PDB file of C-alpha atoms and ligand atoms in Angstrom:
ATOM      1  CA  MET A   1     110.751  79.607 108.221  1.00  0.00           C
ATOM      2  CA  LYS A   2     107.659  78.723 108.683  1.00  0.00           C
ATOM      3  CA  THR A   3     105.329  81.782 108.229  1.00  0.00           C
ATOM      4  CA  ILE A   4     101.765  82.140 109.116  1.00  0.00           C
ATOM      5  CA  VAL A   5     100.166  85.902 107.745  1.00  0.00           C
ATOM      6  CA  VAL A   6      97.738  87.081 110.327  1.00  0.00           C
ATOM      7  CA  TYR A   7      95.485  89.547 108.929  1.00  0.00           C
ATOM      8  CA  TYR A   8      92.849  92.607 109.909  1.00  0.00           C
ATOM      9  CA  SER A   9      90.559  93.310 107.189  1.00  0.00           C
ATOM     10  CA  SER A  10      87.215  95.731 106.949  1.00  0.00           C
ATOM     11  CA  LYS A  11      86.409  97.197 103.439  1.00  0.00           C
ATOM     12  CA  GLY A  12      88.718  93.759 101.184  1.00  0.00           C
ATOM     13  CA  SER A  13      92.041  95.695 100.640  1.00  0.00           C
ATOM     14  CA  ASN A  14      93.846  94.229 103.513  1.00  0.00           C
ATOM     15  CA  ARG A  15      92.449  90.677 102.995  1.00  0.00           C
ATOM     16  CA  TYR A  16      93.187  90.737  99.698  1.00  0.00           C
ATOM     17  CA  LEU A  17      96.997  91.611 100.391  1.00  0.00           C
ATOM     18  CA  ALA A  18      97.382  89.250 103.097  1.00  0.00           C
ATOM     19  CA  GLN A  19      95.494  86.006 100.996  1.00  0.00           C
ATOM     20  CA  LYS A  20      98.024  87.483  98.036  1.00  0.00           C
ATOM     21  CA  ILE A  21     101.091  87.423 100.309  1.00  0.00           C
ATOM     22  CA  ALA A  22     100.155  83.818 101.599  1.00  0.00           C
ATOM     23  CA  LYS A  23      99.533  82.659  98.243  1.00  0.00           C
ATOM     24  CA  SER A  24     103.330  83.967  97.572  1.00  0.00           C
ATOM     25  CA  LEU A  25     104.771  82.400 100.622  1.00  0.00           C
ATOM     26  CA  ALA A  26     102.930  79.495 100.288  1.00  0.00           C
ATOM     27  CA  CYS A  27     101.761  79.524 103.884  1.00  0.00           C
ATOM     28  CA  ASP A  28      98.631  79.411 106.069  1.00  0.00           C
ATOM     29  CA  LEU A  29      96.571  82.189 106.479  1.00  0.00           C
ATOM     30  CA  GLU A  30      93.842  83.814 109.745  1.00  0.00           C
ATOM     31  CA  GLU A  31      92.079  86.471 109.947  1.00  0.00           C
ATOM     32  CA  ILE A  32      91.971  88.449 113.247  1.00  0.00           C
ATOM     33  CA  LYS A  33      88.645  88.631 114.499  1.00  0.00           C
ATOM     34  CA  PRO A  34      87.400  91.604 116.981  1.00  0.00           C
ATOM     35  CA  ARG A  35      84.664  90.257 119.641  1.00  0.00           C
ATOM     36  CA  LEU A  36      82.668  93.484 119.094  1.00  0.00           C
ATOM     37  CA  ASN A  37      82.236  96.153 116.028  1.00  0.00           C
ATOM     38  CA  VAL A  38      86.010  97.129 115.637  1.00  0.00           C
ATOM     39  CA  PHE A  39      85.182 100.668 114.064  1.00  0.00           C
ATOM     40  CA  LEU A  40      82.201 101.527 116.575  1.00  0.00           C
ATOM     41  CA  PHE A  41      84.297 101.126 119.321  1.00  0.00           C
ATOM     42  CA  PHE A  42      87.161 102.604 117.780  1.00  0.00           C
ATOM     43  CA  LEU A  43      85.915 106.244 117.760  1.00  0.00           C
ATOM     44  CA  MET A  44      84.892 105.906 121.560  1.00  0.00           C
ATOM     45  CA  LYS A  45      88.712 104.974 122.096  1.00  0.00           C
ATOM     46  CA  ILE A  46      87.219 101.364 123.571  1.00  0.00           C
ATOM     47  CA  ASN A  47      89.471  98.004 122.833  1.00  0.00           C
ATOM     48  CA  PHE A  48      87.253  95.020 123.682  1.00  0.00           C
ATOM     49  CA  GLY A  49      89.960  92.555 122.722  1.00  0.00           C
ATOM     50  CA  ASN A  50      89.332  89.599 119.371  1.00  0.00           C
ATOM     51  CA  LYS A  51      88.848  86.229 119.237  1.00  0.00           C
ATOM     52  CA  LYS A  52      91.181  83.390 119.921  1.00  0.00           C
ATOM     53  CA  LEU A  53      93.287  82.377 116.790  1.00  0.00           C
ATOM     54  CA  LYS A  54      92.854  78.914 115.372  1.00  0.00           C
ATOM     55  CA  HIS A  55      96.601  78.575 114.870  1.00  0.00           C
ATOM     56  CA  SER A  56      99.347  78.599 117.357  1.00  0.00           C
ATOM     57  CA  ILE A  57     101.872  81.754 116.849  1.00  0.00           C
ATOM     58  CA  LYS A  58     104.422  79.973 118.957  1.00  0.00           C
ATOM     59  CA  ASP A  59     104.492  77.401 116.235  1.00  0.00           C
ATOM     60  CA  TYR A  60     105.879  79.916 113.506  1.00  0.00           C
ATOM     61  CA  ASP A  61     109.636  81.555 112.653  1.00  0.00           C
ATOM     62  CA  ARG A  62     107.550  85.009 111.540  1.00  0.00           C
ATOM     63  CA  VAL A  63     104.124  86.356 111.081  1.00  0.00           C
ATOM     64  CA  ILE A  64     103.698  88.804 108.481  1.00  0.00           C
ATOM     65  CA  LEU A  65     100.459  90.872 110.573  1.00  0.00           C
ATOM     66  CA  CYS A  66      98.363  92.887 107.939  1.00  0.00           C
ATOM     67  CA  GLY A  67      95.813  95.424 108.761  1.00  0.00           C
ATOM     68  CA  PRO A  68      95.113  98.794 107.516  1.00  0.00           C
ATOM     69  CA  ILE A  69      95.536 102.087 109.106  1.00  0.00           C
ATOM     70  CA  TRP A  70      92.589 104.800 110.258  1.00  0.00           C
ATOM     71  CA  MET A  71      93.239 108.212 112.081  1.00  0.00           C
ATOM     72  CA  GLY A  72      96.933 107.793 112.391  1.00  0.00           C
ATOM     73  CA  ARG A  73      96.316 104.666 114.256  1.00  0.00           C
ATOM     74  CA  LEU A  74      97.438 101.301 115.028  1.00  0.00           C
ATOM     75  CA  ILE A  75      93.680  99.972 115.310  1.00  0.00           C
ATOM     76  CA  PRO A  76      92.856  97.714 118.065  1.00  0.00           C
ATOM     77  CA  PRO A  77      92.748  94.609 116.307  1.00  0.00           C
ATOM     78  CA  LEU A  78      95.805  94.873 115.115  1.00  0.00           C
ATOM     79  CA  ARG A  79      97.216  96.440 119.122  1.00  0.00           C
ATOM     80  CA  SER A  80      95.632  93.603 120.663  1.00  0.00           C
ATOM     81  CA  PHE A  81      97.250  90.530 118.659  1.00  0.00           C
ATOM     82  CA  ILE A  82     100.211  92.359 119.417  1.00  0.00           C
ATOM     83  CA  ASN A  83     100.004  92.666 123.052  1.00  0.00           C
ATOM     84  CA  LYS A  84      98.151  89.332 123.624  1.00  0.00           C
ATOM     85  CA  TYR A  85     100.513  86.705 120.939  1.00  0.00           C
ATOM     86  CA  PHE A  86     104.052  89.343 122.540  1.00  0.00           C
ATOM     87  CA  SER A  87     105.838  86.288 123.784  1.00  0.00           C
ATOM     88  CA  GLU A  88     104.814  83.747 121.248  1.00  0.00           C
ATOM     89  CA  ILE A  89     105.919  85.792 118.294  1.00  0.00           C
ATOM     90  CA  ASN A  90     109.360  85.156 117.411  1.00  0.00           C
ATOM     91  CA  ARG A  91     109.693  87.749 114.676  1.00  0.00           C
ATOM     92  CA  LEU A  92     107.457  89.896 112.430  1.00  0.00           C
ATOM     93  CA  VAL A  93     106.327  92.226 109.956  1.00  0.00           C
ATOM     94  CA  PHE A  94     103.417  94.991 109.669  1.00  0.00           C
ATOM     95  CA  VAL A  95     102.665  95.548 106.055  1.00  0.00           C
ATOM     96  CA  THR A  96      99.569  97.465 105.717  1.00  0.00           C
ATOM     97  CA  CYS A  97      97.628  98.287 102.574  1.00  0.00           C
ATOM     98  CA  CYS A  98      96.363 102.204 103.755  1.00  0.00           C
ATOM     99  CA  GLY A  99      95.601 105.137 102.612  1.00  0.00           C
ATOM    100  CA  SER A 100      98.747 107.573 102.869  1.00  0.00           C
ATOM    101  CA  THR A 101     101.800 107.257 100.056  1.00  0.00           C
ATOM    102  CA  ALA A 102     105.240 107.194 100.883  1.00  0.00           C
ATOM    103  CA  ALA A 103     105.769 111.143 100.461  1.00  0.00           C
ATOM    104  CA  LYS A 104     102.862 111.666 103.257  1.00  0.00           C
ATOM    105  CA  LYS A 105     104.110 108.910 105.752  1.00  0.00           C
ATOM    106  CA  ASP A 106     105.052 111.358 108.439  1.00  0.00           C
ATOM    107  CA  GLU A 107     102.139 113.941 108.521  1.00  0.00           C
ATOM    108  CA  LYS A 108      99.284 113.350 110.774  1.00  0.00           C
ATOM    109  CA  PHE A 109      97.895 110.899 109.212  1.00  0.00           C
ATOM    110  CA  GLY A 110     100.201 108.941 107.860  1.00  0.00           C
ATOM    111  CA  HIS A 111     101.434 104.878 108.517  1.00  0.00           C
ATOM    112  CA  GLY A 112     104.876 106.710 109.660  1.00  0.00           C
ATOM    113  CA  PHE A 113     103.596 106.584 113.288  1.00  0.00           C
ATOM    114  CA  VAL A 114     102.234 103.044 113.340  1.00  0.00           C
ATOM    115  CA  PHE A 115     105.207 101.931 111.531  1.00  0.00           C
ATOM    116  CA  LYS A 116     107.574 103.922 114.647  1.00  0.00           C
ATOM    117  CA  GLU A 117     104.926 102.394 117.220  1.00  0.00           C
ATOM    118  CA  VAL A 118     104.941  98.123 115.810  1.00  0.00           C
ATOM    119  CA  GLU A 119     108.849  99.092 115.732  1.00  0.00           C
ATOM    120  CA  SER A 120     109.013 100.346 119.665  1.00  0.00           C
ATOM    121  CA  MET A 121     106.339  97.592 120.977  1.00  0.00           C
ATOM    122  CA  LEU A 122     107.856  94.669 119.329  1.00  0.00           C
ATOM    123  CA  LYS A 123     111.948  96.247 119.236  1.00  0.00           C
ATOM    124  CA  GLU A 124     114.375  93.632 118.126  1.00  0.00           C
ATOM    125  CA  LYS A 125     111.327  91.358 116.740  1.00  0.00           C
ATOM    126  CA  CYS A 126     109.844  93.202 114.534  1.00  0.00           C
ATOM    127  CA  GLU A 127     111.960  93.088 111.034  1.00  0.00           C
ATOM    128  CA  LEU A 128     110.470  94.972 108.871  1.00  0.00           C
ATOM    129  CA  CYS A 129     107.306  96.856 107.964  1.00  0.00           C
ATOM    130  CA  GLN A 130     106.118  97.840 104.773  1.00  0.00           C
ATOM    131  CA  ALA A 131     103.183 100.324 103.136  1.00  0.00           C
ATOM    132  CA  PHE A 132     101.195  99.358 100.148  1.00  0.00           C
ATOM    133  CA  PRO A 133      99.085 102.621  99.511  1.00  0.00           C
ATOM    134  CA  VAL A 134      95.780 101.861  98.281  1.00  0.00           C
ATOM    135  CA  GLY A 135      96.124 104.880  95.502  1.00  0.00           C
ATOM    136  CA  MET A 136      99.106 102.983  93.732  1.00  0.00           C
ATOM    137  CA  VAL A 137      95.772 101.142  92.242  1.00  0.00           C
ATOM    138  CA  LEU A 138      94.031 104.775  91.381  1.00  0.00           C
ATOM    139  CA  PRO A 139      94.963 105.914  87.572  1.00  0.00           C
ATOM    140  CA  ILE A 140      97.678 108.838  87.585  1.00  0.00           C
ATOM    141  CA  ASP A 141      94.989 111.910  87.551  1.00  0.00           C
ATOM    142  CA  LYS A 142      93.374 110.756  90.690  1.00  0.00           C
ATOM    143  CA  LYS A 143      96.037 109.460  92.862  1.00  0.00           C
ATOM    144  CA  GLU A 144      95.517 112.520  94.857  1.00  0.00           C
ATOM    145  CA  ASP A 145      92.021 111.961  94.706  1.00  0.00           C
ATOM    146  CA  SER A 146      91.569 111.236  98.781  1.00  0.00           C
ATOM    147  CA  ASP A 147      87.318 110.430  98.040  1.00  0.00           C
ATOM    148  CA  ALA A 148      88.603 108.032  95.307  1.00  0.00           C
ATOM    149  CA  PHE A 149      91.643 106.210  97.018  1.00  0.00           C
ATOM    150  CA  MET A 150      88.914 105.994  99.967  1.00  0.00           C
ATOM    151  CA  LYS A 151      86.804 104.314  97.294  1.00  0.00           C
ATOM    152  CA  ALA A 152      89.697 102.580  95.550  1.00  0.00           C
ATOM    153  CA  HIS A 153      89.883  98.252  96.814  1.00  0.00           C
ATOM    154  CA  LEU A 154      92.766  96.158  96.221  1.00  0.00           C
ATOM    155  CA  ASN A 155      91.123  93.563  93.489  1.00  0.00           C
ATOM    156  CA  ASP A 156      92.609  91.245  90.870  1.00  0.00           C
ATOM    157  CA  ASP A 157      92.075  93.810  88.430  1.00  0.00           C
ATOM    158  CA  ASN A 158      93.483  96.672  89.569  1.00  0.00           C
ATOM    159  CA  PHE A 159      96.827  94.973  91.198  1.00  0.00           C
ATOM    160  CA  LYS A 160      98.844  94.681  88.302  1.00  0.00           C
ATOM    161  CA  GLY A 161     101.746  97.821  87.221  1.00  0.00           C
ATOM    162  CA  GLU A 162     104.180  99.952  90.231  1.00  0.00           C
ATOM    163  CA  ILE A 163     101.831  98.149  93.553  1.00  0.00           C
ATOM    164  CA  GLN A 164     103.334  94.746  91.751  1.00  0.00           C
ATOM    165  CA  GLU A 165     106.407  95.371  91.368  1.00  0.00           C
ATOM    166  CA  LEU A 166     106.700  96.931  95.273  1.00  0.00           C
ATOM    167  CA  PHE A 167     104.524  93.679  95.851  1.00  0.00           C
ATOM    168  CA  ASP A 168     106.968  91.087  94.529  1.00  0.00           C
ATOM    169  CA  GLY A 169     109.712  93.022  95.733  1.00  0.00           C
ATOM    170  CA  PHE A 170     108.415  92.781  98.762  1.00  0.00           C
ATOM    171  CA  VAL A 171     108.250  88.511  98.742  1.00  0.00           C
ATOM    172  CA  GLU A 172     112.030  88.646  97.627  1.00  0.00           C
ATOM    173  CA  LYS A 173     113.166  91.135 100.222  1.00  0.00           C
ATOM    174  CA  ILE A 174     111.503  88.900 103.480  1.00  0.00           C
ATOM    175  CA  THR A 175     111.885  85.614 101.402  1.00  0.00           C
ATOM    176  CA  ARG A 176     116.211  87.026 101.567  1.00  0.00           C
ATOM    177  CA  LEU A 177     115.582  88.501 105.353  1.00  0.00           C
TER     178      LEU A 177
HETATM  179  C1  FMN B   1      87.693 105.919 109.154  1.00  0.00           C
HETATM  180  C2  FMN B   1      89.316 105.637 107.991  1.00  0.00           C
HETATM  181  C3  FMN B   1      89.987 106.249 108.448  1.00  0.00           C
HETATM  182  C4  FMN B   1      90.877 106.279 107.811  1.00  0.00           C
HETATM  183  N1  FMN B   1      92.082 107.032 107.621  1.00  0.00           N
HETATM  184  C5  FMN B   1      93.647 106.660 106.985  1.00  0.00           C
HETATM  185  C6  FMN B   1      94.886 107.068 108.260  1.00  0.00           C
HETATM  186  O1  FMN B   1      94.598 107.804 108.773  1.00  0.00           O
HETATM  187  N2  FMN B   1      95.858 106.903 107.336  1.00  0.00           N
HETATM  188  C7  FMN B   1      95.961 106.414 106.086  1.00  0.00           C
HETATM  189  O2  FMN B   1      97.178 105.776 105.894  1.00  0.00           O
HETATM  190  N3  FMN B   1      94.929 105.507 105.384  1.00  0.00           N
HETATM  191  C8  FMN B   1      93.561 105.885 106.518  1.00  0.00           C
HETATM  192  N4  FMN B   1      92.858 104.806 106.104  1.00  0.00           N
HETATM  193  C9  FMN B   1      92.080 104.548 104.899  1.00  0.00           C
HETATM  194  C10 FMN B   1      92.637 102.879 104.559  1.00  0.00           C
HETATM  195  O3  FMN B   1      94.087 102.845 106.021  1.00  0.00           O
HETATM  196  C11 FMN B   1      92.696 102.233 103.216  1.00  0.00           C
HETATM  197  O4  FMN B   1      91.553 102.261 102.827  1.00  0.00           O
HETATM  198  C12 FMN B   1      92.605 100.935 103.736  1.00  0.00           C
HETATM  199  O5  FMN B   1      93.418  99.996 102.094  1.00  0.00           O
HETATM  200  C13 FMN B   1      91.178 100.108 103.920  1.00  0.00           C
HETATM  201  O6  FMN B   1      91.551  98.370 104.585  1.00  0.00           O
HETATM  202  P1  FMN B   1      90.594  97.358 103.919  1.00  0.00           P
HETATM  203  O7  FMN B   1      90.369  97.899 102.855  1.00  0.00           O
HETATM  204  O8  FMN B   1      91.555  96.486 104.122  1.00  0.00           O
HETATM  205  O9  FMN B   1      89.665  97.682 105.446  1.00  0.00           O
HETATM  206  C14 FMN B   1      91.349 105.259 107.117  1.00  0.00           C
HETATM  207  C15 FMN B   1      90.003 104.699 106.073  1.00  0.00           C
HETATM  208  C16 FMN B   1      88.978 104.710 107.114  1.00  0.00           C
HETATM  209  C17 FMN B   1      87.439 104.145 106.469  1.00  0.00           C
END
């Protein structure tokens, strides 16, 4: 299964996750680079799209798309990637390191709505959506502290315990898909 991990990250957690997935699968990796400051235009609901990728998406059996969730929405760089490369994508796995937990996924800012949107855009091409809530790396007394998880970032020091187990299960699952 020829796989590429394609990611967008603003603060680094999704970059870390994407790099970790690519390393585990020994596959290619490429960063999505928006044409203009994505966050500024996100607030204005304007999307200028992304720069052209170096890799040819149609050469891969599977794309693993990785990026954050903002305000309960599929963010412009990820949306543009799906729209631009839809016909070239064979199968897609969507992965996010986000703020929302599994318990809160269906709340207003949860990842559940974004997963439904990705599934409806990709239809049968979408194999799996997986969230890695960043709160998993926080100590138990900080897990519900929104200020703490907005400041939390994945790194080699905190990527252990339950998030490492979730990651290992995810890698095993996609290897079997
Ligand atoms: C402006 C902003 C809005 C966010 N909104 C959400 C949200 O609605 N739902 C969610 O699950 N996480 C939300 N988050 C948390 C990010 O998804 C999370 O911090 C993510 O790990 C950031 O990824 P990055 O470090 O790769 O940029 C938000 C973060 C920011 C900065």
